Amino acid sequence: MDIYYTIFDLQKAILVYRKQGASIGFVPTMGALHQGHLSLIKKAKQENDIVVCSIFVNPVQFNNKEDFEKYPHTENEDIQLLNQANCDLLFTPSEKEIYPDSTHNNFDFNFGDIDKVMEGKYRPGHFKGVAIVVKRLLEIVLPNKAYFGEKDFQQLAIVKVLAKQFFPTIDIVPCPIIREADGLAMSSRNMRLTIEERKVVSLIYKTLFEAKTKAQSNTVFDLKHWVEGEINAQPLMNLEYFEISDIETLKPIEKWVESQCVIACIAVFIGKVRLIDNIIIEKKNDANRGFKV
Ligand code: PAF
């Protein structure tokens, strides 16, 4: 795997492949790689001739200073994992390279209401920061396809809109959540959990999984109340939100009749670590049969 630190060198290398007619798959990351990231690389390898991965811990998407400062950095291990996964090019730019001046780290987007709820509501400025860096990285790499995990479901939805607005030829490819054996969704932030916290954190997925079944026989209100009770009963955990939202608009619903297909999204603090997860709750085509309205 070749490693590039500047836009100039990366683009020169990509151009050589482009001239040979190669298709380019792109996996943007913030490093601290795990099997979830590697599943994106694997899919990108299957679908493209050349795979570019970027590692850049993007300061403008952190609304919480401590979260940014404590974000895990595991460069050597990351390079090893990417080599094993046969990634072709790695781009690890400095902050100055990505944001040489303030015109590069400020841009006003319009995503309608999709960035106003859930993560957008609880992490002000976060999605603007994500959109700024994703736009910048897509401009630099100009891939045929770019790969994003469904764990960050709202981010994926926003990136799809961003691509439609600015890069209509780039295919945004969603990749399923990869879970640990106990159900915990893989995340770089899991590395920050203490041994005690790690022991109890699978409660998040267990609760989501049970909520999916309970959705058949509970109102939205009762289900939300049940989830809140389950999570907050665990002394190490604090629920930030649990929303049941339309899968397309991400607008939270209050009654099952409001949407044909919904996604349940959760954000939980375990000590100082904030984790998110989600599960799709499918409904039958003939709308609300079996669901308690
Ligand atoms: O999901 C992430 O790791 C980041 O938000 C991304 C897409 C790499 C942008 O910094």
mmCIF file of C-alpha atoms and ligand atoms in Angstrom:
data_model
loop_
_atom_site.group_PDB
_atom_site.id
_atom_site.type_symbol
_atom_site.label_atom_id
_atom_site.label_comp_id
_atom_site.label_asym_id
_atom_site.label_seq_id
_atom_site.Cartn_x
_atom_site.Cartn_y
_atom_site.Cartn_z
ATOM 1 C CA MET A 1 0.000 0.000 0.000
ATOM 2 C CA ASP A 2 1.298 3.456 -0.905
ATOM 3 C CA ILE A 3 0.844 6.238 1.640
ATOM 4 C CA TYR A 4 0.299 9.870 0.632
ATOM 5 C CA TYR A 5 0.358 12.947 2.817
ATOM 6 C CA THR A 6 -0.404 15.663 0.265
ATOM 7 C CA ILE A 7 -3.295 16.216 -2.121
ATOM 8 C CA PHE A 8 -0.815 16.798 -4.951
ATOM 9 C CA ASP A 9 0.897 13.408 -4.530
ATOM 10 C CA LEU A 10 -2.357 11.512 -4.017
ATOM 11 C CA GLN A 11 -3.990 13.014 -7.092
ATOM 12 C CA LYS A 12 -0.857 12.291 -9.182
ATOM 13 C CA ALA A 13 -1.041 8.616 -8.154
ATOM 14 C CA ILE A 14 -4.810 8.411 -8.781
ATOM 15 C CA LEU A 15 -4.346 9.970 -12.236
ATOM 16 C CA VAL A 16 -1.971 7.174 -13.271
ATOM 17 C CA TYR A 17 -4.674 4.592 -12.418
ATOM 18 C CA ARG A 18 -7.392 6.668 -14.049
ATOM 19 C CA LYS A 19 -5.409 6.827 -17.301
ATOM 20 C CA GLN A 20 -5.350 3.022 -17.268
ATOM 21 C CA GLY A 21 -9.143 3.059 -17.027
ATOM 22 C CA ALA A 22 -9.226 1.850 -13.409
ATOM 23 C CA SER A 23 -12.304 2.455 -11.253
ATOM 24 C CA ILE A 24 -11.674 4.029 -7.848
ATOM 25 C CA GLY A 25 -13.454 3.089 -4.607
ATOM 26 C CA PHE A 26 -13.049 5.393 -1.621
ATOM 27 C CA VAL A 27 -13.379 4.693 2.110
ATOM 28 C CA PRO A 28 -13.072 7.831 4.263
ATOM 29 C CA THR A 29 -12.250 7.167 7.942
ATOM 30 C CA MET A 30 -10.964 8.862 11.056
ATOM 31 C CA GLY A 31 -8.639 5.938 11.797
ATOM 32 C CA ALA A 32 -8.700 3.682 14.887
ATOM 33 C CA LEU A 33 -9.776 1.062 12.394
ATOM 34 C CA HIS A 34 -11.806 -2.025 13.288
ATOM 35 C CA GLN A 35 -13.603 -4.822 11.461
ATOM 36 C CA GLY A 36 -16.415 -2.424 10.539
ATOM 37 C CA HIS A 37 -13.998 -0.265 8.517
ATOM 38 C CA LEU A 38 -12.395 -3.373 7.050
ATOM 39 C CA SER A 39 -15.790 -4.562 5.811
ATOM 40 C CA LEU A 40 -16.044 -1.274 3.870
ATOM 41 C CA ILE A 41 -12.569 -1.799 2.390
ATOM 42 C CA LYS A 42 -13.512 -5.368 1.465
ATOM 43 C CA LYS A 43 -16.679 -4.256 -0.316
ATOM 44 C CA ALA A 44 -14.773 -1.458 -2.077
ATOM 45 C CA LYS A 45 -12.144 -3.998 -3.222
ATOM 46 C CA GLN A 46 -14.862 -6.252 -4.641
ATOM 47 C CA GLU A 47 -16.489 -3.423 -6.576
ATOM 48 C CA ASN A 48 -13.495 -1.379 -7.836
ATOM 49 C CA ASP A 49 -10.045 -1.800 -9.379
ATOM 50 C CA ILE A 50 -8.312 0.473 -6.866
ATOM 51 C CA VAL A 51 -9.240 1.356 -3.274
ATOM 52 C CA VAL A 52 -8.274 4.614 -1.587
ATOM 53 C CA CYS A 53 -8.712 4.958 2.180
ATOM 54 C CA SER A 54 -8.287 8.234 4.042
ATOM 55 C CA ILE A 55 -7.460 8.692 7.714
ATOM 56 C CA PHE A 56 -8.193 12.186 8.955
ATOM 57 C CA VAL A 57 -9.553 13.024 12.401
ATOM 58 C CA ASN A 58 -11.644 15.947 11.298
ATOM 59 C CA PRO A 59 -11.610 18.636 14.002
ATOM 60 C CA VAL A 60 -14.585 20.568 12.620
ATOM 61 C CA GLN A 61 -17.055 17.730 13.166
ATOM 62 C CA PHE A 62 -16.433 17.447 16.921
ATOM 63 C CA ASN A 63 -18.865 19.532 18.928
ATOM 64 C CA ASN A 64 -17.198 18.290 22.114
ATOM 65 C CA LYS A 65 -13.539 19.223 22.736
ATOM 66 C CA GLU A 66 -12.879 16.242 25.014
ATOM 67 C CA ASP A 67 -14.298 13.810 22.448
ATOM 68 C CA PHE A 68 -11.838 15.223 19.882
ATOM 69 C CA GLU A 69 -8.878 15.154 22.262
ATOM 70 C CA LYS A 70 -9.640 11.607 23.426
ATOM 71 C CA TYR A 71 -10.396 10.248 19.957
ATOM 72 C CA PRO A 72 -8.162 7.145 19.601
ATOM 73 C CA HIS A 73 -5.124 7.339 17.315
ATOM 74 C CA THR A 74 -3.673 3.976 16.264
ATOM 75 C CA GLU A 75 -1.744 4.827 13.077
ATOM 76 C CA ASN A 76 0.669 1.866 13.058
ATOM 77 C CA GLU A 77 -2.067 -0.699 13.672
ATOM 78 C CA ASP A 78 -4.267 1.026 11.063
ATOM 79 C CA ILE A 79 -1.560 0.751 8.401
ATOM 80 C CA GLN A 80 -1.048 -2.908 9.252
ATOM 81 C CA LEU A 81 -4.780 -3.638 8.974
ATOM 82 C CA LEU A 82 -5.072 -1.749 5.682
ATOM 83 C CA ASN A 83 -2.108 -3.658 4.260
ATOM 84 C CA GLN A 84 -3.722 -6.955 5.288
ATOM 85 C CA ALA A 85 -6.978 -5.826 3.642
ATOM 86 C CA ASN A 86 -5.063 -5.066 0.405
ATOM 87 C CA CYS A 87 -5.983 -1.410 0.395
ATOM 88 C CA ASP A 88 -4.094 0.243 -2.481
ATOM 89 C CA LEU A 89 -3.644 3.879 -1.457
ATOM 90 C CA LEU A 90 -3.799 5.543 1.950
ATOM 91 C CA PHE A 91 -4.242 9.295 2.306
ATOM 92 C CA THR A 92 -3.280 10.698 5.721
ATOM 93 C CA PRO A 93 -3.277 14.471 5.304
ATOM 94 C CA SER A 94 -2.460 17.093 7.935
ATOM 95 C CA GLU A 95 -5.109 19.571 9.050
ATOM 96 C CA LYS A 96 -3.318 22.299 7.057
ATOM 97 C CA GLU A 97 -3.522 20.170 3.914
ATOM 98 C CA ILE A 98 -7.287 19.726 4.220
ATOM 99 C CA TYR A 99 -8.035 23.199 5.547
ATOM 100 C CA PRO A 100 -5.311 25.553 4.221
ATOM 101 C CA ASP A 101 -7.505 28.549 5.076
ATOM 102 C CA SER A 102 -10.938 29.376 6.448
ATOM 103 C CA THR A 103 -12.593 29.185 3.030
ATOM 104 C CA HIS A 104 -12.046 25.426 3.204
ATOM 105 C CA ASN A 105 -13.556 24.721 6.616
ATOM 106 C CA ASN A 106 -16.688 26.757 6.299
ATOM 107 C CA PHE A 107 -19.544 26.188 3.903
ATOM 108 C CA ASP A 108 -23.286 26.443 4.330
ATOM 109 C CA PHE A 109 -25.266 23.412 3.297
ATOM 110 C CA ASN A 110 -28.968 22.890 2.936
ATOM 111 C CA PHE A 111 -30.073 19.357 3.759
ATOM 112 C CA GLY A 112 -33.682 20.289 4.543
ATOM 113 C CA ASP A 113 -34.703 18.845 7.894
ATOM 114 C CA ILE A 114 -32.647 15.674 7.764
ATOM 115 C CA ASP A 115 -29.743 17.199 9.740
ATOM 116 C CA LYS A 116 -31.950 18.885 12.354
ATOM 117 C CA VAL A 117 -33.073 15.809 14.296
ATOM 118 C CA MET A 118 -31.296 13.222 16.487
ATOM 119 C CA GLU A 119 -27.512 13.653 16.064
ATOM 120 C CA GLY A 120 -28.119 17.061 14.479
ATOM 121 C CA LYS A 121 -30.145 18.162 17.484
ATOM 122 C CA TYR A 122 -27.798 16.815 20.159
ATOM 123 C CA ARG A 123 -24.479 17.566 18.416
ATOM 124 C CA PRO A 124 -24.877 21.078 17.012
ATOM 125 C CA GLY A 125 -22.483 21.741 14.134
ATOM 126 C CA HIS A 126 -21.513 18.080 13.820
ATOM 127 C CA PHE A 127 -23.116 17.416 10.443
ATOM 128 C CA LYS A 128 -21.883 20.691 8.997
ATOM 129 C CA GLY A 129 -18.366 19.520 9.929
ATOM 130 C CA VAL A 130 -18.968 16.073 8.435
ATOM 131 C CA ALA A 131 -20.375 17.581 5.237
ATOM 132 C CA ILE A 132 -17.433 19.983 4.916
ATOM 133 C CA VAL A 133 -14.853 17.219 5.154
ATOM 134 C CA VAL A 134 -16.738 14.694 3.022
ATOM 135 C CA LYS A 135 -17.216 17.319 0.282
ATOM 136 C CA ARG A 136 -13.531 18.189 0.476
ATOM 137 C CA LEU A 137 -12.397 14.543 0.387
ATOM 138 C CA LEU A 138 -14.732 13.644 -2.491
ATOM 139 C CA GLU A 139 -13.425 16.669 -4.453
ATOM 140 C CA ILE A 140 -9.860 15.475 -3.871
ATOM 141 C CA VAL A 141 -10.318 11.764 -4.615
ATOM 142 C CA LEU A 142 -13.212 11.956 -7.113
ATOM 143 C CA PRO A 143 -13.977 8.238 -6.747
ATOM 144 C CA ASN A 144 -16.507 6.223 -8.697
ATOM 145 C CA LYS A 145 -17.950 4.912 -5.443
ATOM 146 C CA ALA A 146 -17.634 5.937 -1.790
ATOM 147 C CA TYR A 147 -18.458 3.645 1.140
ATOM 148 C CA PHE A 148 -20.194 4.596 4.400
ATOM 149 C CA GLY A 149 -21.382 2.449 7.315
ATOM 150 C CA GLU A 150 -25.029 2.198 8.331
ATOM 151 C CA LYS A 151 -24.149 2.552 12.012
ATOM 152 C CA ASP A 152 -24.014 6.292 11.321
ATOM 153 C CA PHE A 153 -27.341 6.075 9.531
ATOM 154 C CA GLN A 154 -28.097 9.791 9.658
ATOM 155 C CA GLN A 155 -24.601 10.636 8.411
ATOM 156 C CA LEU A 156 -25.140 8.230 5.517
ATOM 157 C CA ALA A 157 -28.463 9.898 4.675
ATOM 158 C CA ILE A 158 -26.806 13.336 4.679
ATOM 159 C CA VAL A 159 -23.869 12.138 2.571
ATOM 160 C CA LYS A 160 -26.355 10.750 0.019
ATOM 161 C CA VAL A 161 -28.008 14.175 -0.241
ATOM 162 C CA LEU A 162 -24.613 15.907 -0.423
ATOM 163 C CA ALA A 163 -23.496 13.598 -3.235
ATOM 164 C CA LYS A 164 -26.725 14.248 -5.132
ATOM 165 C CA GLN A 165 -26.158 18.009 -4.802
ATOM 166 C CA PHE A 166 -22.425 18.201 -5.568
ATOM 167 C CA PHE A 167 -21.221 14.882 -7.036
ATOM 168 C CA PRO A 168 -24.079 13.272 -8.966
ATOM 169 C CA THR A 169 -21.735 10.767 -10.649
ATOM 170 C CA ILE A 170 -20.375 9.347 -7.388
ATOM 171 C CA ASP A 171 -22.200 6.315 -6.078
ATOM 172 C CA ILE A 172 -22.657 6.327 -2.286
ATOM 173 C CA VAL A 173 -22.625 2.715 -1.101
ATOM 174 C CA PRO A 174 -24.195 1.874 2.292
ATOM 175 C CA CYS A 175 -22.532 -0.946 4.263
ATOM 176 C CA PRO A 176 -24.223 -2.929 7.059
ATOM 177 C CA ILE A 177 -23.340 -2.537 10.736
ATOM 178 C CA ILE A 178 -20.688 -5.006 11.920
ATOM 179 C CA ARG A 179 -21.233 -6.211 15.486
ATOM 180 C CA GLU A 180 -19.146 -7.843 18.200
ATOM 181 C CA ALA A 181 -20.247 -11.336 19.342
ATOM 182 C CA ASP A 182 -22.439 -9.793 22.059
ATOM 183 C CA GLY A 183 -24.151 -7.447 19.603
ATOM 184 C CA LEU A 184 -22.223 -4.247 20.331
ATOM 185 C CA ALA A 185 -21.930 -2.229 17.107
ATOM 186 C CA MET A 186 -18.258 -1.795 16.203
ATOM 187 C CA SER A 187 -17.040 1.742 16.743
ATOM 188 C CA SER A 188 -13.655 3.387 17.298
ATOM 189 C CA ARG A 189 -15.094 4.860 20.489
ATOM 190 C CA ASN A 190 -15.538 1.344 21.976
ATOM 191 C CA MET A 191 -11.768 1.436 22.653
ATOM 192 C CA ARG A 192 -12.427 4.105 25.269
ATOM 193 C CA LEU A 193 -14.772 1.936 27.372
ATOM 194 C CA THR A 194 -13.497 0.653 30.713
ATOM 195 C CA ILE A 195 -13.642 -3.101 31.435
ATOM 196 C CA GLU A 196 -16.736 -2.549 33.593
ATOM 197 C CA GLU A 197 -18.447 -0.441 30.913
ATOM 198 C CA ARG A 198 -17.580 -2.950 28.183
ATOM 199 C CA LYS A 199 -19.272 -5.711 30.223
ATOM 200 C CA VAL A 200 -22.641 -3.955 30.292
ATOM 201 C CA VAL A 201 -22.674 -2.075 26.992
ATOM 202 C CA SER A 202 -24.250 -4.896 24.970
ATOM 203 C CA LEU A 203 -27.491 -3.817 26.656
ATOM 204 C CA ILE A 204 -27.806 -1.188 23.884
ATOM 205 C CA TYR A 205 -28.192 -3.737 21.090
ATOM 206 C CA LYS A 206 -30.166 -6.146 23.284
ATOM 207 C CA THR A 207 -32.666 -3.356 23.969
ATOM 208 C CA LEU A 208 -32.863 -2.338 20.300
ATOM 209 C CA PHE A 209 -33.375 -5.957 19.277
ATOM 210 C CA GLU A 210 -36.161 -6.453 21.795
ATOM 211 C CA ALA A 211 -37.697 -3.129 20.811
ATOM 212 C CA LYS A 212 -38.015 -4.401 17.252
ATOM 213 C CA THR A 213 -40.173 -7.296 18.484
ATOM 214 C CA LYS A 214 -42.088 -5.156 20.947
ATOM 215 C CA ALA A 215 -42.904 -2.695 18.145
ATOM 216 C CA GLN A 216 -45.519 -5.204 16.935
ATOM 217 C CA SER A 217 -47.581 -4.891 20.113
ATOM 218 C CA ASN A 218 -46.800 -1.470 21.598
ATOM 219 C CA THR A 219 -47.569 2.109 20.715
ATOM 220 C CA VAL A 220 -44.627 4.309 19.716
ATOM 221 C CA PHE A 221 -45.012 6.187 22.999
ATOM 222 C CA ASP A 222 -44.981 3.017 25.124
ATOM 223 C CA LEU A 223 -42.043 1.553 23.235
ATOM 224 C CA LYS A 224 -39.983 4.720 23.719
ATOM 225 C CA HIS A 225 -40.855 4.712 27.389
ATOM 226 C CA TRP A 226 -39.820 1.050 27.717
ATOM 227 C CA VAL A 227 -36.441 1.636 26.039
ATOM 228 C CA GLU A 228 -35.774 4.658 28.241
ATOM 229 C CA GLY A 229 -36.506 2.533 31.331
ATOM 230 C CA GLU A 230 -34.275 -0.367 30.205
ATOM 231 C CA ILE A 231 -31.245 1.813 29.448
ATOM 232 C CA ASN A 232 -31.508 4.174 32.392
ATOM 233 C CA ALA A 233 -31.972 1.244 34.805
ATOM 234 C CA GLN A 234 -28.343 0.354 34.104
ATOM 235 C CA PRO A 235 -26.391 2.630 36.499
ATOM 236 C CA LEU A 236 -23.457 3.115 34.087
ATOM 237 C CA MET A 237 -25.698 4.265 31.256
ATOM 238 C CA ASN A 238 -27.550 7.397 30.398
ATOM 239 C CA LEU A 239 -29.930 7.578 27.451
ATOM 240 C CA GLU A 240 -29.525 10.718 25.346
ATOM 241 C CA TYR A 241 -32.253 9.873 22.858
ATOM 242 C CA PHE A 242 -34.235 7.007 21.417
ATOM 243 C CA GLU A 243 -36.204 7.974 18.329
ATOM 244 C CA ILE A 244 -38.375 6.026 15.961
ATOM 245 C CA SER A 245 -38.096 7.765 12.614
ATOM 246 C CA ASP A 246 -39.226 7.422 9.044
ATOM 247 C CA ILE A 247 -36.396 5.676 7.224
ATOM 248 C CA GLU A 248 -36.385 8.186 4.342
ATOM 249 C CA THR A 249 -36.986 11.569 5.979
ATOM 250 C CA LEU A 250 -35.613 10.591 9.430
ATOM 251 C CA LYS A 251 -38.487 12.576 10.896
ATOM 252 C CA PRO A 252 -39.403 11.065 14.288
ATOM 253 C CA ILE A 253 -42.889 9.548 14.290
ATOM 254 C CA GLU A 254 -45.446 9.507 17.075
ATOM 255 C CA LYS A 255 -47.765 6.902 15.593
ATOM 256 C CA TRP A 256 -46.982 3.837 13.476
ATOM 257 C CA VAL A 257 -49.423 5.025 10.772
ATOM 258 C CA GLU A 258 -47.120 7.937 9.957
ATOM 259 C CA SER A 259 -44.564 5.781 8.159
ATOM 260 C CA GLN A 260 -44.280 2.569 6.136
ATOM 261 C CA CYS A 261 -40.747 1.738 7.231
ATOM 262 C CA VAL A 262 -39.054 3.088 10.324
ATOM 263 C CA ILE A 263 -35.647 3.034 11.905
ATOM 264 C CA ALA A 264 -35.096 3.081 15.660
ATOM 265 C CA CYS A 265 -32.024 5.160 16.531
ATOM 266 C CA ILE A 266 -30.366 5.426 19.912
ATOM 267 C CA ALA A 267 -27.601 7.490 21.537
ATOM 268 C CA VAL A 268 -26.310 6.448 24.948
ATOM 269 C CA PHE A 269 -23.625 7.749 27.278
ATOM 270 C CA ILE A 270 -21.619 5.060 29.074
ATOM 271 C CA GLY A 271 -19.584 7.158 31.442
ATOM 272 C CA LYS A 272 -18.054 9.782 29.158
ATOM 273 C CA VAL A 273 -18.247 7.691 26.006
ATOM 274 C CA ARG A 274 -21.160 8.376 23.705
ATOM 275 C CA LEU A 275 -22.287 5.505 21.477
ATOM 276 C CA ILE A 276 -24.964 5.343 18.788
ATOM 277 C CA ASP A 277 -26.718 2.394 17.198
ATOM 278 C CA ASN A 278 -29.857 1.662 15.195
ATOM 279 C CA ILE A 279 -32.175 -1.068 13.975
ATOM 280 C CA ILE A 280 -34.650 -1.090 11.116
ATOM 281 C CA ILE A 281 -38.226 -1.946 12.015
ATOM 282 C CA GLU A 282 -39.931 -3.184 8.909
ATOM 283 C CA LYS A 283 -43.640 -3.044 8.542
ATOM 284 C CA LYS A 284 -45.798 -5.165 6.298
ATOM 285 C CA ASN A 285 -46.849 -3.629 2.983
ATOM 286 C CA ASP A 286 -50.425 -3.299 4.029
ATOM 287 C CA ALA A 287 -49.342 -0.727 6.515
ATOM 288 C CA ASN A 288 -50.291 -1.123 10.121
ATOM 289 C CA ARG A 289 -51.604 -4.634 10.522
ATOM 290 C CA GLY A 290 -50.217 -5.975 13.763
ATOM 291 C CA PHE A 291 -48.985 -2.571 14.928
ATOM 292 C CA LYS A 292 -50.771 -0.949 17.800
ATOM 293 C CA VAL A 293 -51.702 2.549 16.614
HETATM 294 O O1 PAF B 1 -17.756 8.289 9.888
HETATM 295 C C1 PAF B 1 -16.631 8.803 10.001
HETATM 296 O O2 PAF B 1 -15.658 8.140 10.352
HETATM 297 C C2 PAF B 1 -16.459 10.275 9.709
HETATM 298 O O3 PAF B 1 -17.579 10.993 10.083
HETATM 299 C C3 PAF B 1 -16.071 10.569 8.242
HETATM 300 C C4 PAF B 1 -17.175 10.146 7.303
HETATM 301 C C5 PAF B 1 -14.796 9.837 7.894
HETATM 302 C C6 PAF B 1 -15.852 12.060 8.067
HETATM 303 O O4 PAF B 1 -14.850 12.535 8.897
#
